[in-house]
PDB file of C-alpha atoms in Angstrom:
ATOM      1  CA  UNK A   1     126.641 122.113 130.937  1.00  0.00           C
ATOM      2  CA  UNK A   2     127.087 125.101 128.301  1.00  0.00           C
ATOM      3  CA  UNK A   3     130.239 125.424 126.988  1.00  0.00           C
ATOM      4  CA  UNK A   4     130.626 129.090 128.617  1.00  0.00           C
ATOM      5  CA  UNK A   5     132.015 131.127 131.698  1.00  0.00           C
ATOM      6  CA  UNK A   6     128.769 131.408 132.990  1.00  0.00           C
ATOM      7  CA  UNK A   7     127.455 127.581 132.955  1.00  0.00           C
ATOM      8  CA  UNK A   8     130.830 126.966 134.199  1.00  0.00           C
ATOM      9  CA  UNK A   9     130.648 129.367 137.369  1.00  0.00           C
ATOM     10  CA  UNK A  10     127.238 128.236 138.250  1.00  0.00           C
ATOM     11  CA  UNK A  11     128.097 124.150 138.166  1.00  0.00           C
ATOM     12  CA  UNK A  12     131.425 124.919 139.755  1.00  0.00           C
ATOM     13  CA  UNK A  13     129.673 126.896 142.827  1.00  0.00           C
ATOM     14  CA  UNK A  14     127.120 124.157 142.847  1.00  0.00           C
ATOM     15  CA  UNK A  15     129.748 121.444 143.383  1.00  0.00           C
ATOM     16  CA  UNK A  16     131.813 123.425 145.781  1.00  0.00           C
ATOM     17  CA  UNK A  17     129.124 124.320 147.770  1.00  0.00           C
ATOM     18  CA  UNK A  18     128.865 120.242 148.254  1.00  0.00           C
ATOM     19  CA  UNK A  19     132.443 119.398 148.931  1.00  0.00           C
ATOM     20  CA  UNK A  20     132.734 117.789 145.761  1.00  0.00           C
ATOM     21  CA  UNK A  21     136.679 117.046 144.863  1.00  0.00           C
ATOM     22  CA  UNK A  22     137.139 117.122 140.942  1.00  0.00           C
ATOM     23  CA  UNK A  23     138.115 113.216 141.341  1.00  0.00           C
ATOM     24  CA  UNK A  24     134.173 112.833 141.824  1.00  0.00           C
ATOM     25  CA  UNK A  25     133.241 115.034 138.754  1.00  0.00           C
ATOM     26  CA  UNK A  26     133.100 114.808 135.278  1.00  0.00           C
ATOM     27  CA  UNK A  27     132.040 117.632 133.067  1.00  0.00           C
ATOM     28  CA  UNK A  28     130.195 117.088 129.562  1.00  0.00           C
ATOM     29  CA  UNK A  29     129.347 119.921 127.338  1.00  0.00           C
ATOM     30  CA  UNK A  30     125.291 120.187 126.933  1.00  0.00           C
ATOM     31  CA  UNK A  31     124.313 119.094 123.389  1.00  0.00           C
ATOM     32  CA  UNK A  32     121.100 121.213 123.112  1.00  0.00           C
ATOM     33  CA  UNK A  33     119.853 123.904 125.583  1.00  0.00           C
ATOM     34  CA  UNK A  34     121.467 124.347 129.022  1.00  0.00           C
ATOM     35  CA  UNK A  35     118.526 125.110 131.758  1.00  0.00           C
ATOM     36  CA  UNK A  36     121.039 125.468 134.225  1.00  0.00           C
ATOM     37  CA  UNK A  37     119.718 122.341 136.492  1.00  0.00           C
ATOM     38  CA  UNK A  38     122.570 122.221 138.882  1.00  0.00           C
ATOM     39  CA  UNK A  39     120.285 121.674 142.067  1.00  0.00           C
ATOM     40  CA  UNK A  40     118.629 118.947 140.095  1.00  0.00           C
ATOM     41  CA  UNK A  41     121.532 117.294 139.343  1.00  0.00           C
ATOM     42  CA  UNK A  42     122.841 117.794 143.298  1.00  0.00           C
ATOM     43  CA  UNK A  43     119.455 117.120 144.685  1.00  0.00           C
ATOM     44  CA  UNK A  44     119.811 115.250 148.408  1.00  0.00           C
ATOM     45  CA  UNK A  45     123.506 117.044 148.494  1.00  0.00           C
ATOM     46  CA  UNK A  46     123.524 119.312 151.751  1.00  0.00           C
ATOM     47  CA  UNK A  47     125.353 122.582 150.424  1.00  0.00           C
ATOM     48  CA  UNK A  48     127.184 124.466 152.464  1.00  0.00           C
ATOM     49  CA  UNK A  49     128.860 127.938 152.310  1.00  0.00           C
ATOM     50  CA  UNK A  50     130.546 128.689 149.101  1.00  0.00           C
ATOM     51  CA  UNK A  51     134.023 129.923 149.483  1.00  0.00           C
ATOM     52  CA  UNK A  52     135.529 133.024 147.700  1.00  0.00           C
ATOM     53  CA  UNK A  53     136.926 132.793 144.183  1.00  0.00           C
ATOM     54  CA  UNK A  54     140.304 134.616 143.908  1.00  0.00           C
ATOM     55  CA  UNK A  55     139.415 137.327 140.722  1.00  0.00           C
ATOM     56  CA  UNK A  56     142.693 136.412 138.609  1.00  0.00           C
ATOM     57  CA  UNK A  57     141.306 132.692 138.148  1.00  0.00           C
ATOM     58  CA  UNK A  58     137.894 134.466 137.141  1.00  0.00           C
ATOM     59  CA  UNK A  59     139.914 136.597 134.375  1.00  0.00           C
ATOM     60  CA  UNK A  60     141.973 133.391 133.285  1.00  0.00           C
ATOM     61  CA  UNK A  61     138.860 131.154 133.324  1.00  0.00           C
ATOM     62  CA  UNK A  62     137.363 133.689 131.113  1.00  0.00           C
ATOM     63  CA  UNK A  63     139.985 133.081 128.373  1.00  0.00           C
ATOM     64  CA  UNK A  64     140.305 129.506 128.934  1.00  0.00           C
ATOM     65  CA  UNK A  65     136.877 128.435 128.022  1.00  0.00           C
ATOM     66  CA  UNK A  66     137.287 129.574 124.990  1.00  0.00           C
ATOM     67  CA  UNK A  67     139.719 127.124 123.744  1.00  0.00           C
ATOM     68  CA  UNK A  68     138.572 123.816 122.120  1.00  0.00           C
ATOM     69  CA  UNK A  69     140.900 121.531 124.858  1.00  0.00           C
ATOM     70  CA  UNK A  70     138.115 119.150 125.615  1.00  0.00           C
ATOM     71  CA  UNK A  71     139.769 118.773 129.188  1.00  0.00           C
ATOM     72  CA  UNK A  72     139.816 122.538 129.698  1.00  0.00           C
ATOM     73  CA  UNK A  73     136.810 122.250 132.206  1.00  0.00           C
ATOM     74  CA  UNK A  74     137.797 119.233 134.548  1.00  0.00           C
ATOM     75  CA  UNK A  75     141.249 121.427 134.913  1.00  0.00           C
ATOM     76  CA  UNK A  76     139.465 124.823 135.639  1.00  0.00           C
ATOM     77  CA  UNK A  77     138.119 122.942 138.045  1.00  0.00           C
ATOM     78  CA  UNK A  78     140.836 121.392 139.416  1.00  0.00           C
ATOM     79  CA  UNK A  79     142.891 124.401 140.082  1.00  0.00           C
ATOM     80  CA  UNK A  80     139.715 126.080 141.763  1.00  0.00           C
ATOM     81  CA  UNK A  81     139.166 123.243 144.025  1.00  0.00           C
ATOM     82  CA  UNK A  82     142.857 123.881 145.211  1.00  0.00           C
ATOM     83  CA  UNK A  83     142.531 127.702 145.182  1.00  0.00           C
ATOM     84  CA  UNK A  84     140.123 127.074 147.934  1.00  0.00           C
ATOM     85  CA  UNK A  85     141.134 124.082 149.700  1.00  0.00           C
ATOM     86  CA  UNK A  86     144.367 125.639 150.998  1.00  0.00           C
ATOM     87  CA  UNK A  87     146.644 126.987 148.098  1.00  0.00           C
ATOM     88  CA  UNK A  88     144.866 130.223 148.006  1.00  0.00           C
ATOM     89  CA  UNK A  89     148.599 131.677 145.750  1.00  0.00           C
ATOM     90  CA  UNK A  90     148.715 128.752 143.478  1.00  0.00           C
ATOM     91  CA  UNK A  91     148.645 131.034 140.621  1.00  0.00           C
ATOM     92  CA  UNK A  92     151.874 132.689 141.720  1.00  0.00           C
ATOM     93  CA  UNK A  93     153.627 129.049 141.308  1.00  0.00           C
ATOM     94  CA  UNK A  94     154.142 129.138 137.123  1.00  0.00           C
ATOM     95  CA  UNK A  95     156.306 125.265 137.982  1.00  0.00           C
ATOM     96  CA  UNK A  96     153.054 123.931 139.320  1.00  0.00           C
ATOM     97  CA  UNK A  97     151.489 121.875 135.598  1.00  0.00           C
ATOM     98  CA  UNK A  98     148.337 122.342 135.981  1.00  0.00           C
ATOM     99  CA  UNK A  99     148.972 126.217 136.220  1.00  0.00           C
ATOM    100  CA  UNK A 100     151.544 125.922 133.192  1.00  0.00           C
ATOM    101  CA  UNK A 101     148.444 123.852 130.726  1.00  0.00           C
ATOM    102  CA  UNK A 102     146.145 126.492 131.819  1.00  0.00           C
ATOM    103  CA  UNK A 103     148.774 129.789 131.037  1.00  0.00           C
ATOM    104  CA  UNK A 104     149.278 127.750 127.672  1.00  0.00           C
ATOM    105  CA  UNK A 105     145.483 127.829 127.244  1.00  0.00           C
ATOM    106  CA  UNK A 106     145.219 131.698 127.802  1.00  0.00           C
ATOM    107  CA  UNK A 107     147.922 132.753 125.786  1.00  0.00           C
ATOM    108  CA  UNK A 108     146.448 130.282 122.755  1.00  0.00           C
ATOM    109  CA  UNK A 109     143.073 132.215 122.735  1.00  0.00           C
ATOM    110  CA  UNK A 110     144.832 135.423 123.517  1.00  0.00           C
ATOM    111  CA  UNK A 111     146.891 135.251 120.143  1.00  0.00           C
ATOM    112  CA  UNK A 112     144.006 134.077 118.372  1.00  0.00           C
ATOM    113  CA  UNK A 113     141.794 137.171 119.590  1.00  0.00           C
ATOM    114  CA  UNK A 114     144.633 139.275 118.021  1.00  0.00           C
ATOM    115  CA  UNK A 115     144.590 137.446 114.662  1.00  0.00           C
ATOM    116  CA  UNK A 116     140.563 137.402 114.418  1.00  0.00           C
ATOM    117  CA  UNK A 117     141.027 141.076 115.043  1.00  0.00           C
ATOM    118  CA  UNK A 118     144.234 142.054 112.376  1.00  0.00           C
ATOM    119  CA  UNK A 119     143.097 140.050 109.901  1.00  0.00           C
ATOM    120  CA  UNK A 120     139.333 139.694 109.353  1.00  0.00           C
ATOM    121  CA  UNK A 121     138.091 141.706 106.771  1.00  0.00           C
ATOM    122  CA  UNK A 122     134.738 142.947 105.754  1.00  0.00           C
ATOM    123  CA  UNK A 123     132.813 143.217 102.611  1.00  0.00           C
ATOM    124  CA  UNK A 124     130.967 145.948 102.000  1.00  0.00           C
ATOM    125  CA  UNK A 125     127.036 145.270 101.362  1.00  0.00           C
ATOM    126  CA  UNK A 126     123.297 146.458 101.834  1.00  0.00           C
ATOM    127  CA  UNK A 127     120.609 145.449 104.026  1.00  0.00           C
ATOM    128  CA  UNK A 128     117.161 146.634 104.965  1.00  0.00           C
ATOM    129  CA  UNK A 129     118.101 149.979 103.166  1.00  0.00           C
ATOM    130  CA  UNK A 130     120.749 150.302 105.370  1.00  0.00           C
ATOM    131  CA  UNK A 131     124.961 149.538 104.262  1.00  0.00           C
ATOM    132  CA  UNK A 132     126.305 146.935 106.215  1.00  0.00           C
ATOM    133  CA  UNK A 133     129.967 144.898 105.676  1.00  0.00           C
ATOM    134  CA  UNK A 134     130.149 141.319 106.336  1.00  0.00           C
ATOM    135  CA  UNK A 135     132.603 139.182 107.299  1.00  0.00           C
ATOM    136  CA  UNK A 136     133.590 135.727 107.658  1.00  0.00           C
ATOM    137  CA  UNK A 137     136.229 133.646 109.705  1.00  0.00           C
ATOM    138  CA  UNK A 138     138.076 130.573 110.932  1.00  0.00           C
ATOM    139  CA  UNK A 139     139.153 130.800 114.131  1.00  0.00           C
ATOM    140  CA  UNK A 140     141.689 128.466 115.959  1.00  0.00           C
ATOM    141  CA  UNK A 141     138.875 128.828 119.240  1.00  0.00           C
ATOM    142  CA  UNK A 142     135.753 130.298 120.187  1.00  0.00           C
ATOM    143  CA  UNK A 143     136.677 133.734 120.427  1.00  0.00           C
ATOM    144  CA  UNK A 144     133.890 135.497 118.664  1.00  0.00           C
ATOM    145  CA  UNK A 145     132.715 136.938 122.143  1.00  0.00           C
ATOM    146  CA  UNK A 146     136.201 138.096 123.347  1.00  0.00           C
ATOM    147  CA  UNK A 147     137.261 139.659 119.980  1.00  0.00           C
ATOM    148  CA  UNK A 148     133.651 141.610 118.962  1.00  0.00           C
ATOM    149  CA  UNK A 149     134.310 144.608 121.346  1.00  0.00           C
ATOM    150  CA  UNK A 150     137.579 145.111 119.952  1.00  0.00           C
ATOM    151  CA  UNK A 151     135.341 145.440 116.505  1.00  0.00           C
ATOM    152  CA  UNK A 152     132.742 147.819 117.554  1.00  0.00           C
ATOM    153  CA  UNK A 153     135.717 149.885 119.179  1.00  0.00           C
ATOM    154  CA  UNK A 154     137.324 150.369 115.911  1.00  0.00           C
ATOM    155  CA  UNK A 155     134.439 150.425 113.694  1.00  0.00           C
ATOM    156  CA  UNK A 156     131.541 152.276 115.899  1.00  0.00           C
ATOM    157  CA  UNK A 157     130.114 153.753 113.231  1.00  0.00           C
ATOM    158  CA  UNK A 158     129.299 150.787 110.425  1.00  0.00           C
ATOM    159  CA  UNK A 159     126.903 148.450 110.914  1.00  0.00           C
ATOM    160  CA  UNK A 160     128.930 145.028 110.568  1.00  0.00           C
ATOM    161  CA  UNK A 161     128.239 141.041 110.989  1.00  0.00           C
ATOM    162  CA  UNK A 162     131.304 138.457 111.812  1.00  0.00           C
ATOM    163  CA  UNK A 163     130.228 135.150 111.302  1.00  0.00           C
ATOM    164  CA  UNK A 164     132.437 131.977 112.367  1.00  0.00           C
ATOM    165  CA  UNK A 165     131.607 128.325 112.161  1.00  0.00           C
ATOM    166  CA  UNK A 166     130.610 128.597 115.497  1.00  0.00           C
ATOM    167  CA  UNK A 167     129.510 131.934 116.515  1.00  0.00           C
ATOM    168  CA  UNK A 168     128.395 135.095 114.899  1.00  0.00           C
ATOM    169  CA  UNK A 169     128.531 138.763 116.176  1.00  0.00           C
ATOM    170  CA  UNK A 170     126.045 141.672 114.788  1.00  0.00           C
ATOM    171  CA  UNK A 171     126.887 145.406 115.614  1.00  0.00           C
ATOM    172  CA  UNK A 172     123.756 148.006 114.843  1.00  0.00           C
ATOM    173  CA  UNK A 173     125.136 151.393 116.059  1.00  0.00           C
ATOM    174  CA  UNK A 174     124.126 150.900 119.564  1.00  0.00           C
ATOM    175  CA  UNK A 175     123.768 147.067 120.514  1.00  0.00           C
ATOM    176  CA  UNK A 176     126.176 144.390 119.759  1.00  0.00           C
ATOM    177  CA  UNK A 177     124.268 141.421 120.067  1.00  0.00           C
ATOM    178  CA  UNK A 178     125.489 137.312 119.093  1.00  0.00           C
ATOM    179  CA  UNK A 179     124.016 134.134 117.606  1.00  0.00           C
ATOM    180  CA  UNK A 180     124.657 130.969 115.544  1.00  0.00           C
ATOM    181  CA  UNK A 181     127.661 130.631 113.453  1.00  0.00           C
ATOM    182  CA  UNK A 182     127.812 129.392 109.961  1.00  0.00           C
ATOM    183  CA  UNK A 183     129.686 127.336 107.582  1.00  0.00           C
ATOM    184  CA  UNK A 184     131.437 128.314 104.194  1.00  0.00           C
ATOM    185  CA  UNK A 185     129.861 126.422 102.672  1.00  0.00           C
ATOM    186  CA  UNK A 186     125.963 127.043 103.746  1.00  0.00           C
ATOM    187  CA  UNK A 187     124.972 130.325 102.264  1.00  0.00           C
ATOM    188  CA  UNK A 188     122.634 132.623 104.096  1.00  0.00           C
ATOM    189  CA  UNK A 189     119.051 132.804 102.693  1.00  0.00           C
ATOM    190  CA  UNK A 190     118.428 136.788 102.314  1.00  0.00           C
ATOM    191  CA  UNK A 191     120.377 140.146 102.311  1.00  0.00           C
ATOM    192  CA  UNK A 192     123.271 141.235 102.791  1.00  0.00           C
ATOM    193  CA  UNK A 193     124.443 138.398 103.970  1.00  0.00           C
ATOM    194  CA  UNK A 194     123.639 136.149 100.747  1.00  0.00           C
ATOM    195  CA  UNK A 195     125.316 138.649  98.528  1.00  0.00           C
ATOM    196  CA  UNK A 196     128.596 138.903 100.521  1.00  0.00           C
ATOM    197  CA  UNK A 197     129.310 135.267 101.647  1.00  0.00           C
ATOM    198  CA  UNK A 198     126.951 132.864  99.111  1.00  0.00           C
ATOM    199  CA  UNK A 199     129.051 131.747  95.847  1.00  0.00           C
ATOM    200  CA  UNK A 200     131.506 134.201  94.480  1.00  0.00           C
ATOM    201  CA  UNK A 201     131.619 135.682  91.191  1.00  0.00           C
ATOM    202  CA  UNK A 202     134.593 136.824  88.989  1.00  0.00           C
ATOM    203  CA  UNK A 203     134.982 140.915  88.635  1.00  0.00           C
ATOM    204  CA  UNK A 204     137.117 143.268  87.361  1.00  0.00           C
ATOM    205  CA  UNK A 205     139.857 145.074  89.256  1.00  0.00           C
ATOM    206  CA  UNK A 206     137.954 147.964  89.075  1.00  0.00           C
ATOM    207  CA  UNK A 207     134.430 146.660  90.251  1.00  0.00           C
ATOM    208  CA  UNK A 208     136.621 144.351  93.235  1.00  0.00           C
ATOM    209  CA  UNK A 209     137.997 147.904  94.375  1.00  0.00           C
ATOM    210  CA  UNK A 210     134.696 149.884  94.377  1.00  0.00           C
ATOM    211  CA  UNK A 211     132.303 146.678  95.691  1.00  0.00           C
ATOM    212  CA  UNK A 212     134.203 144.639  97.447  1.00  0.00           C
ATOM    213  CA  UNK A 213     136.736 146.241  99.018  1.00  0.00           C
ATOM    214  CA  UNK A 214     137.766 145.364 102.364  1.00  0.00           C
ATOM    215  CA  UNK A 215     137.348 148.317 105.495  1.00  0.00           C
ATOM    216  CA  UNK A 216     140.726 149.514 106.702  1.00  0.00           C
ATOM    217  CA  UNK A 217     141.722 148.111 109.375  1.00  0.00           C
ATOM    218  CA  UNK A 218     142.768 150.706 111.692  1.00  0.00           C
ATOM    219  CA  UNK A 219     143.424 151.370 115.996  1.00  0.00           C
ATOM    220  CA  UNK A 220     144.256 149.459 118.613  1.00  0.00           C
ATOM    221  CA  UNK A 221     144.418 145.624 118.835  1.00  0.00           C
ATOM    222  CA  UNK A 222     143.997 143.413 122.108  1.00  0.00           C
ATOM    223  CA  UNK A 223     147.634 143.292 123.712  1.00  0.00           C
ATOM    224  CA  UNK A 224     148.294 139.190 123.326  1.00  0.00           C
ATOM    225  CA  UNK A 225     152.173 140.009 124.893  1.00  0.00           C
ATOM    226  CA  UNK A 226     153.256 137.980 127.664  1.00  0.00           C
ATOM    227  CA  UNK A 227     154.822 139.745 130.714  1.00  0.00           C
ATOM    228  CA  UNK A 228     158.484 140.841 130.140  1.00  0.00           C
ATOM    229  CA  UNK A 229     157.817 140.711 126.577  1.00  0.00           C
ATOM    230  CA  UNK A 230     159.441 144.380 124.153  1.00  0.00           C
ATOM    231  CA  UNK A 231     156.345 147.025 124.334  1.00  0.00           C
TER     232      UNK A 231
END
C-alpha cells in the first residue's frame, strides 16, 4: 500500500470489513504507484459491515504515518482491531504498550513538525518573472504535508518551495500543492530552483545580506507540548 493516511484507511476498512485479525496481515509499503486494489487483493472474502472508527485514533494515525518506524502500520492496525473488537477506551489506558509506542510515535513527528517549521529558511530567488524563496531540508520523518500549512499561514503572501529528500511543498498565492522530494546533492535543472539549491558560490557579506538572505521567521508555530506541560 502507499505509505499515507489515506492508503492506510482504505486497506484497514477493507480488512475489517473481512474479520481479518492483524495476526493474519502483513503490510508492505507499495514501491511504485498505489491503485488502491484492496478488493483485488480480498477477492472471494465476504465483507461485512464496517464498524466505526473512534476520531482520536484517526487524529493520532494521522501523525503516526508520518514517522519512518517500519512497524508503524502493523501497530496502527493493531490498536484499531482492538478499538473495535471490544476496547472501544483503549486510548484512555497510557500503561497499555502498544498505546505508549504509538504516543512515542506522535510526539516524534510532532517535535519534528515544530523544528521543520522554526528552523527552515528560505532563499530568496526568481522564477517565471515572478520572486520566489526556496528552501531545503532534512527532516527526522515525513512531515512535509503536516508542516506546509503552518508555512503558507505565516508566509501567505510569497510564493515559496520546501523541498526534502522525500517530499516537496509549492505555495503560489492561492494553491499549495506537493510533489517529489530531492536530494542535496541532485541539483534542479531550471529556475529558481537551480540558482538557490545547485552548487554554492562564495560572496561577500554584503551581497549574502542583500541576495541571500533568509525570510524572517515570524508567528505562530504548531504546539508540539504534551498535556500538563508550562504554556
Amino acid at each position: 500500500m502507499a505509505p499515507e493516511l489515506a492508503s492506510f484507511r482504505e486497506v484497514s476498512r477493507g480488512l475489517l470489513a473481512r474479520g481479518l485479525p492483524p495476526e493474519r496481515v502483513s503490510f508492505e509499503e507499495a514501491r511504485g504507484p498505489w491503485n488502491g486494489r484492496v478488493d483485488a487483493l480480498l477477492s472471494g472474502m465476504e465483507a461485512g459491515a464496517l464498524p466505526v472508527v473512534p476520531r482520536d485514533f484517526l487524529e493520532l494515525a494521522e501523525k503516526v504515518v508520518c514517522h519512518r518506524e517500519p512497524e508503524r502500520w502493523a501497530l496502527l492496525y493493531r490498536v484499531l482491531w482492538r478499538l473495535t473488537h471490544g476496547e472501544r477506551r483503549l486510548l484512555e489506558r497510557e500503561v497499555d504498550r502498544d498505546v505508549q509506542r504509538l504516543r512515542r510515535m506522535e510526539r516524534a513527528v510532532r517535535r519534528d513538525v515544530r523544528s521543520l517549521v522554526i528552523r527552515v529558511r528560505f532563499r530568496r530567488g526568481s522564477s517565471d518573472d515572478a520572486e520566489r524563496y526556496v528552501a531545503w531540508y532534512r527532516p527526522d520523518h515525513l512531515v512535509v504535508r503536516l508542516a506546509a500549512p503552518f508555512l503558507v499561514g505565516r508566509f501567505p503572501t510569497l510564493r515559496w518551495s520546501l523541498f526534502t529528500p522525500d517530499a516537496s511543498a509549492h505555495w503560489d498565492l492561492s494553491r499549495l500543492s506537493y510533489g517529489a522530494g530531492l536530494a542535496w546533492e541532485a541539483p534542479p535543472r531550471t529556475g529558481a530552483t537551480a540558482r538557490s539549491l545547485g552548487a554554492p558560490r562564495f560572496r561577500t557579506p554584503r551581497e549574502e545580506r542583500q541576495v541571500c538572505a533568509p525570510v524572517m521567521m515570524v508567528g505562530d508555530v504548531p504546539d508540539t507540548r504534551e498535556d500538563g506541560d508550562a504554556p
